[in-house]
Every structure is written in structure tokens, then in C-alpha cells.
Tab-separated table of C-alpha atoms in Angstrom:
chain	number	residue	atom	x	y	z
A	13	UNK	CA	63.737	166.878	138.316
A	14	UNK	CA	65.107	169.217	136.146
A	15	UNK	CA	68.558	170.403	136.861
A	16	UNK	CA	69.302	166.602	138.060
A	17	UNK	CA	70.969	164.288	136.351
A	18	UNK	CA	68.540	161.494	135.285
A	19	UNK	CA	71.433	158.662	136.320
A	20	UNK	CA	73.202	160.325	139.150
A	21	UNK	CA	75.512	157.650	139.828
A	22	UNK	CA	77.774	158.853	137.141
A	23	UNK	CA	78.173	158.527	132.870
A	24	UNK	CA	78.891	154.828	133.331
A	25	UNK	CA	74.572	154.367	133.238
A	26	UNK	CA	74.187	157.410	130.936
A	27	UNK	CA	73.294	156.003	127.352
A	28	UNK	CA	74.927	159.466	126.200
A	29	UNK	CA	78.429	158.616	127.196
A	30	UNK	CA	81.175	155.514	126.728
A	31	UNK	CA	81.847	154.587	130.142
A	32	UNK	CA	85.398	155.357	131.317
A	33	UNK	CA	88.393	153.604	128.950
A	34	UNK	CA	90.927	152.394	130.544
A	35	UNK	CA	94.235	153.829	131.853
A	36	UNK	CA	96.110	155.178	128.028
A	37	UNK	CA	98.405	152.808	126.913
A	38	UNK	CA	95.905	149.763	127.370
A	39	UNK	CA	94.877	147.365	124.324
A	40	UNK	CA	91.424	147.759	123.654
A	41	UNK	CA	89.369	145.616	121.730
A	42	UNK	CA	86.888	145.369	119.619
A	43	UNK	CA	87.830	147.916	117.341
A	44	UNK	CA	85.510	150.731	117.335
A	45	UNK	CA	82.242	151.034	114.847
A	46	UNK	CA	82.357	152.587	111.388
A	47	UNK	CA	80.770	155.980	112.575
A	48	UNK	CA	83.130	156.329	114.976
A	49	UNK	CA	84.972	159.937	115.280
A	50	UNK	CA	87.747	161.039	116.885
A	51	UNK	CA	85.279	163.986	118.889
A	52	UNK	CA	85.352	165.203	122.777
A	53	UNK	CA	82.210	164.058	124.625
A	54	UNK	CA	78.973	166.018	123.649
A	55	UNK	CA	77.713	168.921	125.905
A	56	UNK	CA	75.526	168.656	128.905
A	57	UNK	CA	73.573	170.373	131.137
A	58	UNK	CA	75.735	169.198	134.037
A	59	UNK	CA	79.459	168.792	131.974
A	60	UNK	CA	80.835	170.506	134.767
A	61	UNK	CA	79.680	167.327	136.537
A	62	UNK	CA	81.539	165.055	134.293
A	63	UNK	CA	84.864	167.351	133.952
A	64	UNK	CA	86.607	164.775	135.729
A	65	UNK	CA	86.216	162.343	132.911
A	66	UNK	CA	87.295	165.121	129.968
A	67	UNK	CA	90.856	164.081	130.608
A	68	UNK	CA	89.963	160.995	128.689
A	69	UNK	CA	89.552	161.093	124.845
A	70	UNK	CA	86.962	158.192	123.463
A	71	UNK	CA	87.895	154.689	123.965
A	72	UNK	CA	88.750	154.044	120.543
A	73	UNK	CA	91.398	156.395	120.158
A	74	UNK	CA	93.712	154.288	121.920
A	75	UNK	CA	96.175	151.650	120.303
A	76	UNK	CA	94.815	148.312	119.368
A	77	UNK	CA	96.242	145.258	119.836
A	78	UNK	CA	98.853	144.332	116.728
A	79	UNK	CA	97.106	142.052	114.042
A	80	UNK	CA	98.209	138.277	114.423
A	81	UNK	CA	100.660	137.026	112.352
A	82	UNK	CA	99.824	134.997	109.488
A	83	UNK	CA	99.182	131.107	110.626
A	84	UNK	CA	101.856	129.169	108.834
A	85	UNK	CA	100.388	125.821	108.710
A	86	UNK	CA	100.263	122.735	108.661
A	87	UNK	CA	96.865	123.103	107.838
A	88	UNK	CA	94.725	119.688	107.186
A	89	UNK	CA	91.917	118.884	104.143
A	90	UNK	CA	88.148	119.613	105.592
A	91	UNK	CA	86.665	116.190	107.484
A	92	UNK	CA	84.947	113.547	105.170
A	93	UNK	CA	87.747	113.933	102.534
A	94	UNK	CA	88.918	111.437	100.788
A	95	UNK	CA	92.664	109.927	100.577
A	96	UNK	CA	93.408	111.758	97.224
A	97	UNK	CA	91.944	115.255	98.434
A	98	UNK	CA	94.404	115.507	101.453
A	99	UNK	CA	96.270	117.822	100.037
A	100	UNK	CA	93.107	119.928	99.050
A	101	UNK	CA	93.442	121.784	102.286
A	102	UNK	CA	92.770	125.538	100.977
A	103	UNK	CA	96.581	126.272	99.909
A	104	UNK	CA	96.913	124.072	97.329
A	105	UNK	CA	98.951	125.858	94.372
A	106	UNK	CA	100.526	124.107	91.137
A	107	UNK	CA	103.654	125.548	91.740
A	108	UNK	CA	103.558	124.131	94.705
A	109	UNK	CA	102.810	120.729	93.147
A	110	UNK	CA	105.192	121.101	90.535
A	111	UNK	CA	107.879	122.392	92.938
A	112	UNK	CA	107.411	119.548	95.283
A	113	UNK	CA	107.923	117.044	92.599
A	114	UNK	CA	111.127	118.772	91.033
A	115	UNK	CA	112.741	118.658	94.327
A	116	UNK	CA	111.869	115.059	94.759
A	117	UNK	CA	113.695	114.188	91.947
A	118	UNK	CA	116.807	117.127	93.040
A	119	UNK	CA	116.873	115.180	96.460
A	120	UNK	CA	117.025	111.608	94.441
A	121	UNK	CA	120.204	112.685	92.329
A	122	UNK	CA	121.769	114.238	95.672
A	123	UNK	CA	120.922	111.134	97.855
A	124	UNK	CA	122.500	108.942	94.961
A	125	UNK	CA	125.533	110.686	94.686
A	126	UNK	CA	125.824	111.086	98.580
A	127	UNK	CA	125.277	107.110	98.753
A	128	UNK	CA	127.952	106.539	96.071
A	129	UNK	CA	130.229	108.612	97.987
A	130	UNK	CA	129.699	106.904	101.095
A	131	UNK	CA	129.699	103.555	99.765
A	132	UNK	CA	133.056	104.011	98.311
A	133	UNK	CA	134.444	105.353	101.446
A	134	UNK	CA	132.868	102.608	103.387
A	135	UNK	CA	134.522	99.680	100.163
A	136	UNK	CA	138.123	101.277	101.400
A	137	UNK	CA	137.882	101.196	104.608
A	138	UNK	CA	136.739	98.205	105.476
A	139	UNK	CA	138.309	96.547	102.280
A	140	UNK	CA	135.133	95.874	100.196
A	141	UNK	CA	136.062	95.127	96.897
A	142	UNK	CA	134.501	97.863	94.286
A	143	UNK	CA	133.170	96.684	90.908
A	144	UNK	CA	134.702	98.593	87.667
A	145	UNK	CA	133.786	102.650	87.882
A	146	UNK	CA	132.675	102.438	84.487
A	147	UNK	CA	129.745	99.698	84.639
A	148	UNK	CA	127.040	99.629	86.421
A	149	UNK	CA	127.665	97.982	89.772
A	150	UNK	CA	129.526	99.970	92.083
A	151	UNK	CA	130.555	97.084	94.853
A	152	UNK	CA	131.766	93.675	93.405
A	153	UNK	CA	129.877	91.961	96.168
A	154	UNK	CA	125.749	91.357	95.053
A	155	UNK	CA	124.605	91.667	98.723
A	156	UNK	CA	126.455	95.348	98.741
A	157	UNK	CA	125.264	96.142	95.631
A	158	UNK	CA	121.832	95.251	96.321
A	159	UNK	CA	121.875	96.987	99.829
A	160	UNK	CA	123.302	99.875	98.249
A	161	UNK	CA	120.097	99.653	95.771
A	162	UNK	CA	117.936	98.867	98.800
A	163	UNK	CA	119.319	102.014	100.636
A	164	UNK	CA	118.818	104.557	97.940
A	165	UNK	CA	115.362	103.908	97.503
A	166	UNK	CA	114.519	103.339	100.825
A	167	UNK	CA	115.168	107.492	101.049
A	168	UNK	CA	112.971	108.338	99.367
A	169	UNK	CA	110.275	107.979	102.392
A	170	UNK	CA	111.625	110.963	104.555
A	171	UNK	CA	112.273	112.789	101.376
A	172	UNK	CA	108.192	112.399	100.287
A	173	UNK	CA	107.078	112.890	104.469
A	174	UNK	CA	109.329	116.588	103.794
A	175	UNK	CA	107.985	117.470	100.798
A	176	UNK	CA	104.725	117.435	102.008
A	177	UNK	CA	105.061	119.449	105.329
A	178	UNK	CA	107.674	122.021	104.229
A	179	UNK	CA	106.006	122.623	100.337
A	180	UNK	CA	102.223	121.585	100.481
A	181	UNK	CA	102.224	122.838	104.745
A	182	UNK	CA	100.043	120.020	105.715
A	183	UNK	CA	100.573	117.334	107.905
A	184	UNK	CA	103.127	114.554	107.340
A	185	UNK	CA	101.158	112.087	108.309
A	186	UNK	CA	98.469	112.755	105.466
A	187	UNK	CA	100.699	111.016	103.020
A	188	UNK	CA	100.328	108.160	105.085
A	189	UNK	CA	96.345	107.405	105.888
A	190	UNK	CA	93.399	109.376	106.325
A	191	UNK	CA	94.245	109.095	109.651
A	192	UNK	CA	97.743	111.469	109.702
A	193	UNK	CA	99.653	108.149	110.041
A	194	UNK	CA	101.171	104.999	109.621
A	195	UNK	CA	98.631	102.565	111.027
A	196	UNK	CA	101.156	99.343	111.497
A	197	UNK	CA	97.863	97.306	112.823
A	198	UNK	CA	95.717	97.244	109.486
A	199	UNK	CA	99.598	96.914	107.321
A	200	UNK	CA	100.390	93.719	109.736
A	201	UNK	CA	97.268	92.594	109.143
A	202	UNK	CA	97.680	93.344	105.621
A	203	UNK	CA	100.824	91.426	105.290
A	204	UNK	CA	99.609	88.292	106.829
A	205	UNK	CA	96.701	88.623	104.298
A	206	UNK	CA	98.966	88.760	101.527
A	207	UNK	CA	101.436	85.680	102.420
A	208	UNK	CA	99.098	83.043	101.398
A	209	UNK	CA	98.058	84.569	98.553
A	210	UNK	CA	101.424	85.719	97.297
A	211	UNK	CA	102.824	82.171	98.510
A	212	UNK	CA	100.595	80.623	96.430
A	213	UNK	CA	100.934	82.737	93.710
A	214	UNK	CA	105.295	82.349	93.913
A	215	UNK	CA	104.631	78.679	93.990
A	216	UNK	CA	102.251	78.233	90.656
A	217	UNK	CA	105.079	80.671	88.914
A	218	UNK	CA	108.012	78.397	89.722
A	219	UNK	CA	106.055	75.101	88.768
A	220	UNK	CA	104.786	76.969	85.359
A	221	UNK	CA	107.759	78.646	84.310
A	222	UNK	CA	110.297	76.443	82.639
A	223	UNK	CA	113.937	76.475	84.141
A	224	UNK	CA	116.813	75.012	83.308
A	225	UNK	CA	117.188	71.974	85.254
A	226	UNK	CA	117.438	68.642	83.393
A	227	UNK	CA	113.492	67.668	83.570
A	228	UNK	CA	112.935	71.357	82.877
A	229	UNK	CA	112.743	72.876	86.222
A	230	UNK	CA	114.065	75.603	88.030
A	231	UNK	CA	117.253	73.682	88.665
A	232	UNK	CA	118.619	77.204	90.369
A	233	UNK	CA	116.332	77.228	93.671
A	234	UNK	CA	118.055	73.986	94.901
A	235	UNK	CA	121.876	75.201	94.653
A	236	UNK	CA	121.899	77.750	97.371
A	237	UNK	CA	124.818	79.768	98.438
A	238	UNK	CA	127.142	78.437	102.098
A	239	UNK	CA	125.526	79.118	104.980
A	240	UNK	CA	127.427	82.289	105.831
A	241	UNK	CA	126.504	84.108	102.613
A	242	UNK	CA	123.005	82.997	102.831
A	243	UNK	CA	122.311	84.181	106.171
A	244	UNK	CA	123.415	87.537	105.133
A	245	UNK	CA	121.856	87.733	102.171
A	246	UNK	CA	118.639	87.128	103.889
A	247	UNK	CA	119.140	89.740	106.942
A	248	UNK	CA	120.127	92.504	104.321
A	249	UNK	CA	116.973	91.498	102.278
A	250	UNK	CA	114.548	91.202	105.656
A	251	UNK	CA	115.772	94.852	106.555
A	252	UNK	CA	116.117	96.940	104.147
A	253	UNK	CA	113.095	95.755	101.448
A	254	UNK	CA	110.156	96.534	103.590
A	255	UNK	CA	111.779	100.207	102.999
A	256	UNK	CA	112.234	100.063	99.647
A	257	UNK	CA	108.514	98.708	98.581
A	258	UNK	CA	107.141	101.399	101.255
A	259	UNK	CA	109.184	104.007	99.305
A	260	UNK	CA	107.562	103.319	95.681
A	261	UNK	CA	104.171	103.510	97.569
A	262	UNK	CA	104.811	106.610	98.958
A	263	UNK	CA	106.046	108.088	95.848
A	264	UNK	CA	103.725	106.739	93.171
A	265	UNK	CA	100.431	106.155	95.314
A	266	UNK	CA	100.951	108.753	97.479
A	267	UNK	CA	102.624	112.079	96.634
A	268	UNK	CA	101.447	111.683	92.652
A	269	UNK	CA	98.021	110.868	93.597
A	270	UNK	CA	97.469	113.399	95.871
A	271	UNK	CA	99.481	116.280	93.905
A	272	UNK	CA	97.063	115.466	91.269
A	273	UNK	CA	93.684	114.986	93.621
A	274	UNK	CA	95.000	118.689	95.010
A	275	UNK	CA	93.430	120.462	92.006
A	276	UNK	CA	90.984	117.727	90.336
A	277	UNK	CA	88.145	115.910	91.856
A	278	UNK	CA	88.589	112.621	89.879
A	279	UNK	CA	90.906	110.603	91.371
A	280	UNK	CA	91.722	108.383	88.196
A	281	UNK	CA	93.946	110.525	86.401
A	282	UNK	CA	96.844	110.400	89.488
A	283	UNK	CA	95.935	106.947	89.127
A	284	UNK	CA	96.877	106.430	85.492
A	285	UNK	CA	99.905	108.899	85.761
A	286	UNK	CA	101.165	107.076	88.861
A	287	UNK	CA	100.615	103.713	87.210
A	288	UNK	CA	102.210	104.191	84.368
A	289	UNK	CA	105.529	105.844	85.944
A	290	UNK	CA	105.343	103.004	88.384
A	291	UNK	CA	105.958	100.749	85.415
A	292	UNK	CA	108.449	103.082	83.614
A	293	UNK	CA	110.327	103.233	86.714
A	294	UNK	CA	111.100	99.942	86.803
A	295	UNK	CA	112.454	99.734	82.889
A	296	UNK	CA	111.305	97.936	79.520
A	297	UNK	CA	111.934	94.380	79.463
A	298	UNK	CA	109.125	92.593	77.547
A	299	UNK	CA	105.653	93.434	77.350
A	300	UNK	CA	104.241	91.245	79.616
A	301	UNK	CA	106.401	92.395	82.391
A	302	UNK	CA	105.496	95.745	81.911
A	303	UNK	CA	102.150	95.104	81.298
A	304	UNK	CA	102.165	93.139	84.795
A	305	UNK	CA	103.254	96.370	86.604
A	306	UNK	CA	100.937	98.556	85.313
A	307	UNK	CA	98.141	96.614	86.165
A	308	UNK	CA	99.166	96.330	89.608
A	309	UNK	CA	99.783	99.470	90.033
A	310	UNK	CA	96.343	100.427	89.382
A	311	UNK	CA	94.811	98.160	91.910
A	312	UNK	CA	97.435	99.143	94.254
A	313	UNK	CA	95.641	102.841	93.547
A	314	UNK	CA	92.546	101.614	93.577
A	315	UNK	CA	93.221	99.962	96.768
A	316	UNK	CA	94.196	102.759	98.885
A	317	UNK	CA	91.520	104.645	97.756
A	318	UNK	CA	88.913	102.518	99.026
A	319	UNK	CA	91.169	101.769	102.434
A	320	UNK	CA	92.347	105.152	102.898
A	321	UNK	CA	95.708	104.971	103.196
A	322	UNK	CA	98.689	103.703	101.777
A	323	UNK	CA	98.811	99.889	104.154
A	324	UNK	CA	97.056	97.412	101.876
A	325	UNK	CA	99.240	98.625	98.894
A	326	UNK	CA	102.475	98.655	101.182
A	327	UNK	CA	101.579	95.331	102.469
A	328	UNK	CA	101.550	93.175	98.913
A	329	UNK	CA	104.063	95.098	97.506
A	330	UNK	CA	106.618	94.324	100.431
A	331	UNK	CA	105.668	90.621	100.558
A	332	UNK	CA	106.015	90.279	97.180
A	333	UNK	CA	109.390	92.067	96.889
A	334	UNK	CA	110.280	90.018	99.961
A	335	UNK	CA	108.802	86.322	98.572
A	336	UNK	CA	110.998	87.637	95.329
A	337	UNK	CA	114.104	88.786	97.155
A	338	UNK	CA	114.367	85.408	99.043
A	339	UNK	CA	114.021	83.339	96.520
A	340	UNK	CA	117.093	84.952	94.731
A	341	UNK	CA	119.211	84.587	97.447
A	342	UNK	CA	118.462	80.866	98.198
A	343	UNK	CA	119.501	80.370	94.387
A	344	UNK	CA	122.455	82.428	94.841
A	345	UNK	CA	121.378	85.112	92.096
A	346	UNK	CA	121.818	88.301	94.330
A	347	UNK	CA	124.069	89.363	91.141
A	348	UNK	CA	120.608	89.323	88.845
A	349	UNK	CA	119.796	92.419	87.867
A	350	UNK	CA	116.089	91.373	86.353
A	351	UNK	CA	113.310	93.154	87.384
A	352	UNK	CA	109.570	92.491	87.512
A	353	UNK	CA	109.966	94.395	84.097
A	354	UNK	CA	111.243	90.948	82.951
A	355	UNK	CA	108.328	89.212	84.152
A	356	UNK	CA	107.507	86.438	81.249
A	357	UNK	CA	103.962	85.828	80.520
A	358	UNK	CA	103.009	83.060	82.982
A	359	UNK	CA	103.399	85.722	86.134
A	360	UNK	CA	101.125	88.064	84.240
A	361	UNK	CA	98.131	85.860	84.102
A	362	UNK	CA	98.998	84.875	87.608
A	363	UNK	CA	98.951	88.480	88.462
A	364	UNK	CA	95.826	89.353	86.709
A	365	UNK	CA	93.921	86.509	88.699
A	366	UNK	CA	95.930	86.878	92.444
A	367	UNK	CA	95.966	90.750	92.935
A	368	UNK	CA	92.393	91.727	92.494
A	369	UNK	CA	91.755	88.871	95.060
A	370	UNK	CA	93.738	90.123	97.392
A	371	UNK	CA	92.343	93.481	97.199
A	372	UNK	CA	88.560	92.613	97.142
A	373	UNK	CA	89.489	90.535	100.549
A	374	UNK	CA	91.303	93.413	102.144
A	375	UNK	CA	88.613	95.610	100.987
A	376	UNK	CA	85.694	93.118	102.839
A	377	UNK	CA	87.886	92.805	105.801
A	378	UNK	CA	88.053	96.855	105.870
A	379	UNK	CA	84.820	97.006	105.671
A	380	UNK	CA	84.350	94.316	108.342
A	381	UNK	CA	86.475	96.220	110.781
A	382	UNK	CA	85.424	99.365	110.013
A	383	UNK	CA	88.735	101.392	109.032
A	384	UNK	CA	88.535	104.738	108.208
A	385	UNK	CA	88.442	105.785	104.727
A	386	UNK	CA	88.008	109.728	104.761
A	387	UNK	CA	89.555	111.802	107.299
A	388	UNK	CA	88.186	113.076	110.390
């Protein structure tokens, strides 16, 4: 055999030589090894053989395909983490964090003077009579006023839902649920969880708290406004409050509870900062009101921990704003500007004995119906 070529179909069987590349110009991949040199073909007995394929250099000297770009997001937490770790998704940063919330509160001064703008506009064109500049109502009319209110906090949802994709580059929908939504099934069900209790709990408060009727009732719920105003008190109230309590959720339970479970494991510090905040956000009236809202707060926390997402809390705190709202208007009180701040002490110890209730059921019927709690 000698002077034969032990594979004399041709280098492509020969363990001594690469087979031929392809045509120059053509992407080839994978890259070459480490020992790779840039070296003609070794000698052999029959190169003259093989001359055809000298033309060629080695296949890794041609061009490689260019390097992806960078992946931009949104990139999502591992599975099995919990609601507060969604934002723990490998590009967490405190500036990031920090940034987020200091253009929250930039887009909350813009969006207010934006909204006084328009509303002013709006007051002379359709000939809306405007309370004085210098206090601290801008229409004259309450149900303006208080959809004005409504309005502006109702913003602060798409604001949040931004923040999140454009400055932590993760899913919207993380704010949300464990899920990477909104699920409106488990908040409906929720909400008709909460009306009894929060029914019964509006009903003890307005038999225990002293009014100022003549027998020492709360003379005020049985003058309501004409017909007219009331009906439009309660379609601005319907509308626009189920925005406003899903806003404070989605600030305080959401984006401060998860900027804060981005960098530590325990989830009770976002709970205590977002509780507290909560309560500060809604001013200093007497103790007991503020007292109240803190301690909600932190079952409202607590709650969307164990449900995973932000629907229980949403739920009480919109039928309670809504049981509240209502209530005002069929007394005619739009103009009111008391908050739960100015809760006296009777609708704390209702609180203390009606919230955790609600929350232990929602948690059993969670449980029961087997909603998710970590993500997927």
C-alpha cells in the first residue's frame, strides 16, 4: 500500500486534514479551538494530490458571525419567587431603585400641575365656577373638586406599570401578581368578600359614633342632596375611586415593597416603610386615625404576600373607599375634606377586629382555590 493514500476518496475522511470550508465570505461557526493557528495544511506524501484544496486557508480564518447584541429586557425573577422578589430578576441596582422612586414623585408634581392646568381650562370653558387660587380647592363645586382629587391619584397606576418596565426592565405585569397581571377573577371575588364585612363594619361605626342629630345620631346621613346632584355624585364616586384605591396599592404595596425585596430577602422592612408612608400620606389628624392606617396597611402587606399579588389588598381598600365615598354623598358632605386620618377611636377598634378577618378568609379561600402565590 505504500504510495496510496490510506482514504482515497479525498481529505474529507483523512483525520490529518479539516474537510473543505466553505466558499470565503461564509459565517462559520463554532469559533475555532484555542490551539488553533493561522498555518497552510501540513505536508504529505501525496500533497500534489490535495493541491486542489491549497487554495483554501483553514476554516477558521474566515469571518465569524457578529456577536449578538446585548438582550435589553424585560427580563422576569427566577420561578418559585415570591411577590416581593419580582424585581430580583438579576439587574436589580439601587440606583435603579432610587431612580425609579424619584421619578415617581417628578411624574406626581408634573401630573398635578398638568391636571390643574386642564381643570382650569376645562372651569372656563364650560363655565365651572373655580374656588379662590389661593386656598386649597381649585373648583367651587365638591364633586369637581373631588374628581379632580380622584383623577390625580388615579395616575399614578400607569406611572408605577412605567417605572417598572422602562427603569427596573421587567415585566409590567409583575407589579401586579405573581402571575404578570391583573387577575380581575380573584379581585371580584375579593370585593364581594369584602362587602359584608366592610358593610357591617360601616354600619357598627355609624350606630357607635355619636352625631349630631337631636337623640345623638348621625342626623347628616338622612338629609341627602336633590336627586340630580346625588346621582352625580355617585357616578363620579363609582368611576373614578376604584382607581384611586388601586393607585395607593400599587404605590405603597407594590413598587415600595418590591424596590425594597429587590436587594433584601426579608420582606418586612418594605412592609414597615410602605406602612408607615401609607399613613403619612394620608396626613396627621389624631392618633387613632393614624394609628388605624398603619395597621391596615400592614395587613394589606401582609396580605398580598401570602396571595401573591396586589387583588385582596385592592379589593378592601376600594370597597371601603367606596362604602366611605357614598356615604358622604348621600349626606351631602362631598365638600369634607376629612380623611381616614381623622378616624376617631371607635373605627379603630372596629378596624383592629374587621380587617384581619377579612384577610384570614381571603387567605383560606386562596388556599381553597389554589391561587398562585410565587411565580411560575
Amino acid at each position: 500500500m505504500s504510495g496510496t493514500s490510506p482514504h482515497p476518496e479525498g481529505p474529507a475522511t483523512d483525520p490529518q486534514y479539516a474537510p473543505p470550508p466553505p466558499p470565503p465570505g461564509t459565517p462559520y461557526w463554532p469559533p475555532p479551538p484555542e490551539h488553533a493557528q493561522y498555518a497552510p495544511y501540513p505536508q504529505h506524501p501525496q500533497e500534489a494530490q490535495y493541491a486542489q484544496y491549497a487554495q483554501y486557508p483553514p476554516h477558521w480564518a474566515y469571518p465569524y458571525p457578529p456577536a449578538p447584541p446585548p438582550p435589553t429586557g424585560p427580563f422576569s425573577a427566577p420561578a418559585g419567587s415570591s411577590y416581593a422578589a419580582l424585581a430580583r430578576n438579576g439587574g436589580q441596582r439601587i440606583r435603579r431603585e432610587l431612580g425609579g422612586t424619584a421619578l415617581l414623585g417628578a411624574a406626581g408634581v408634573v401630573c398635578m400641575i398638568a391636571l390643574f392646568i386642564a381643570a382650569m381650562l376645562l372651569a372656563h370653558v364650560f363655565g365651572i365656577a373655580a374656588a379662590d387660587p389661593d386656598g386649597e380647592a381649585v373648583f367651587a363645586d365638591p364633586i369637581a373638586e373631588v374628581a379632580l382629587g380622584l383623577v390625580s391619584l388615579g395616575l399614578a397606576i400607569p406611572a408605577v406599570l412605567l417605572v417598572v418596565r422602562w427603569i427596573q426592565r421587567r415585566p409590567a405585569g409583575t407589579i401586579s401578581s405573581v402571575t404578570g397581571r391583573l387577575r380581575l377573577g380573584w379581585l371580584a371575588l375579593c370585593s364581594a368578600l369584602a362587602l359584608p364585612v366592610l358593610g357591617t363594619q360601616f354600619g357598627l361605626l355609624v350606630w357607635l359614633v355619636p352625631g349630631d342629630g337631636p337623640d345623638g345620631t348621625a342626623a347628616e346621613l338622612f338629609a341627602p342632596p336633590a336627586l340630580a346632584t346625588l346621582l352625580l355624585s355617585l357616578a363620579v364616586v363609582w368611576l373614578l375611586v376604584p382607581f384611586q384605591a388601586a393607585a395607593e396599592e400599587y404605590l405603597f404595596r407594590g413598587w415600595i415593597q418590591q424596590a425594597f425585596g429587590a436587594h433584601l430577602r426579608t420582606p418586612w422592612v418594605g412592609i414597615a416603610v410602605g406602612s408607615v408612608l401609607f399613613a403619612l400620606a394620608h396626613g396627621f389628624g389624631q392618633w387613632s386615625g393614624f394609628a388605624l392606617l398603619l395597621y391596615s396597611a400592614a395587613w394589606y402587606a401582609w396580605l398580598t404576600l401570602r396571595t401573591g399579588g396586589l387583588e385582596a389588598a385592592i379589593a378592601h381598600h376600594m370597597v371601603n373607599n367606596l362604602l366611605a365615598f357614598t356615604l358622604t354623598a348621600l349626606a351631602n358632605d362631598l365638600a369634607n375634606d376629612e380623611t381616614a386620618a381623622d378616624a376617631p377611636w371607635q373605627a379603630l377598634v372596629l378596624e383592629i377586629v374587621a380587617t384581619p378577618l377579612y384577610c384570614l378568609l381571603v387567605v383560606k379561600l386562596a388556599e381553597r382555590r389554589k391561587i398562585r402565590t410565587v411565580s411560575s
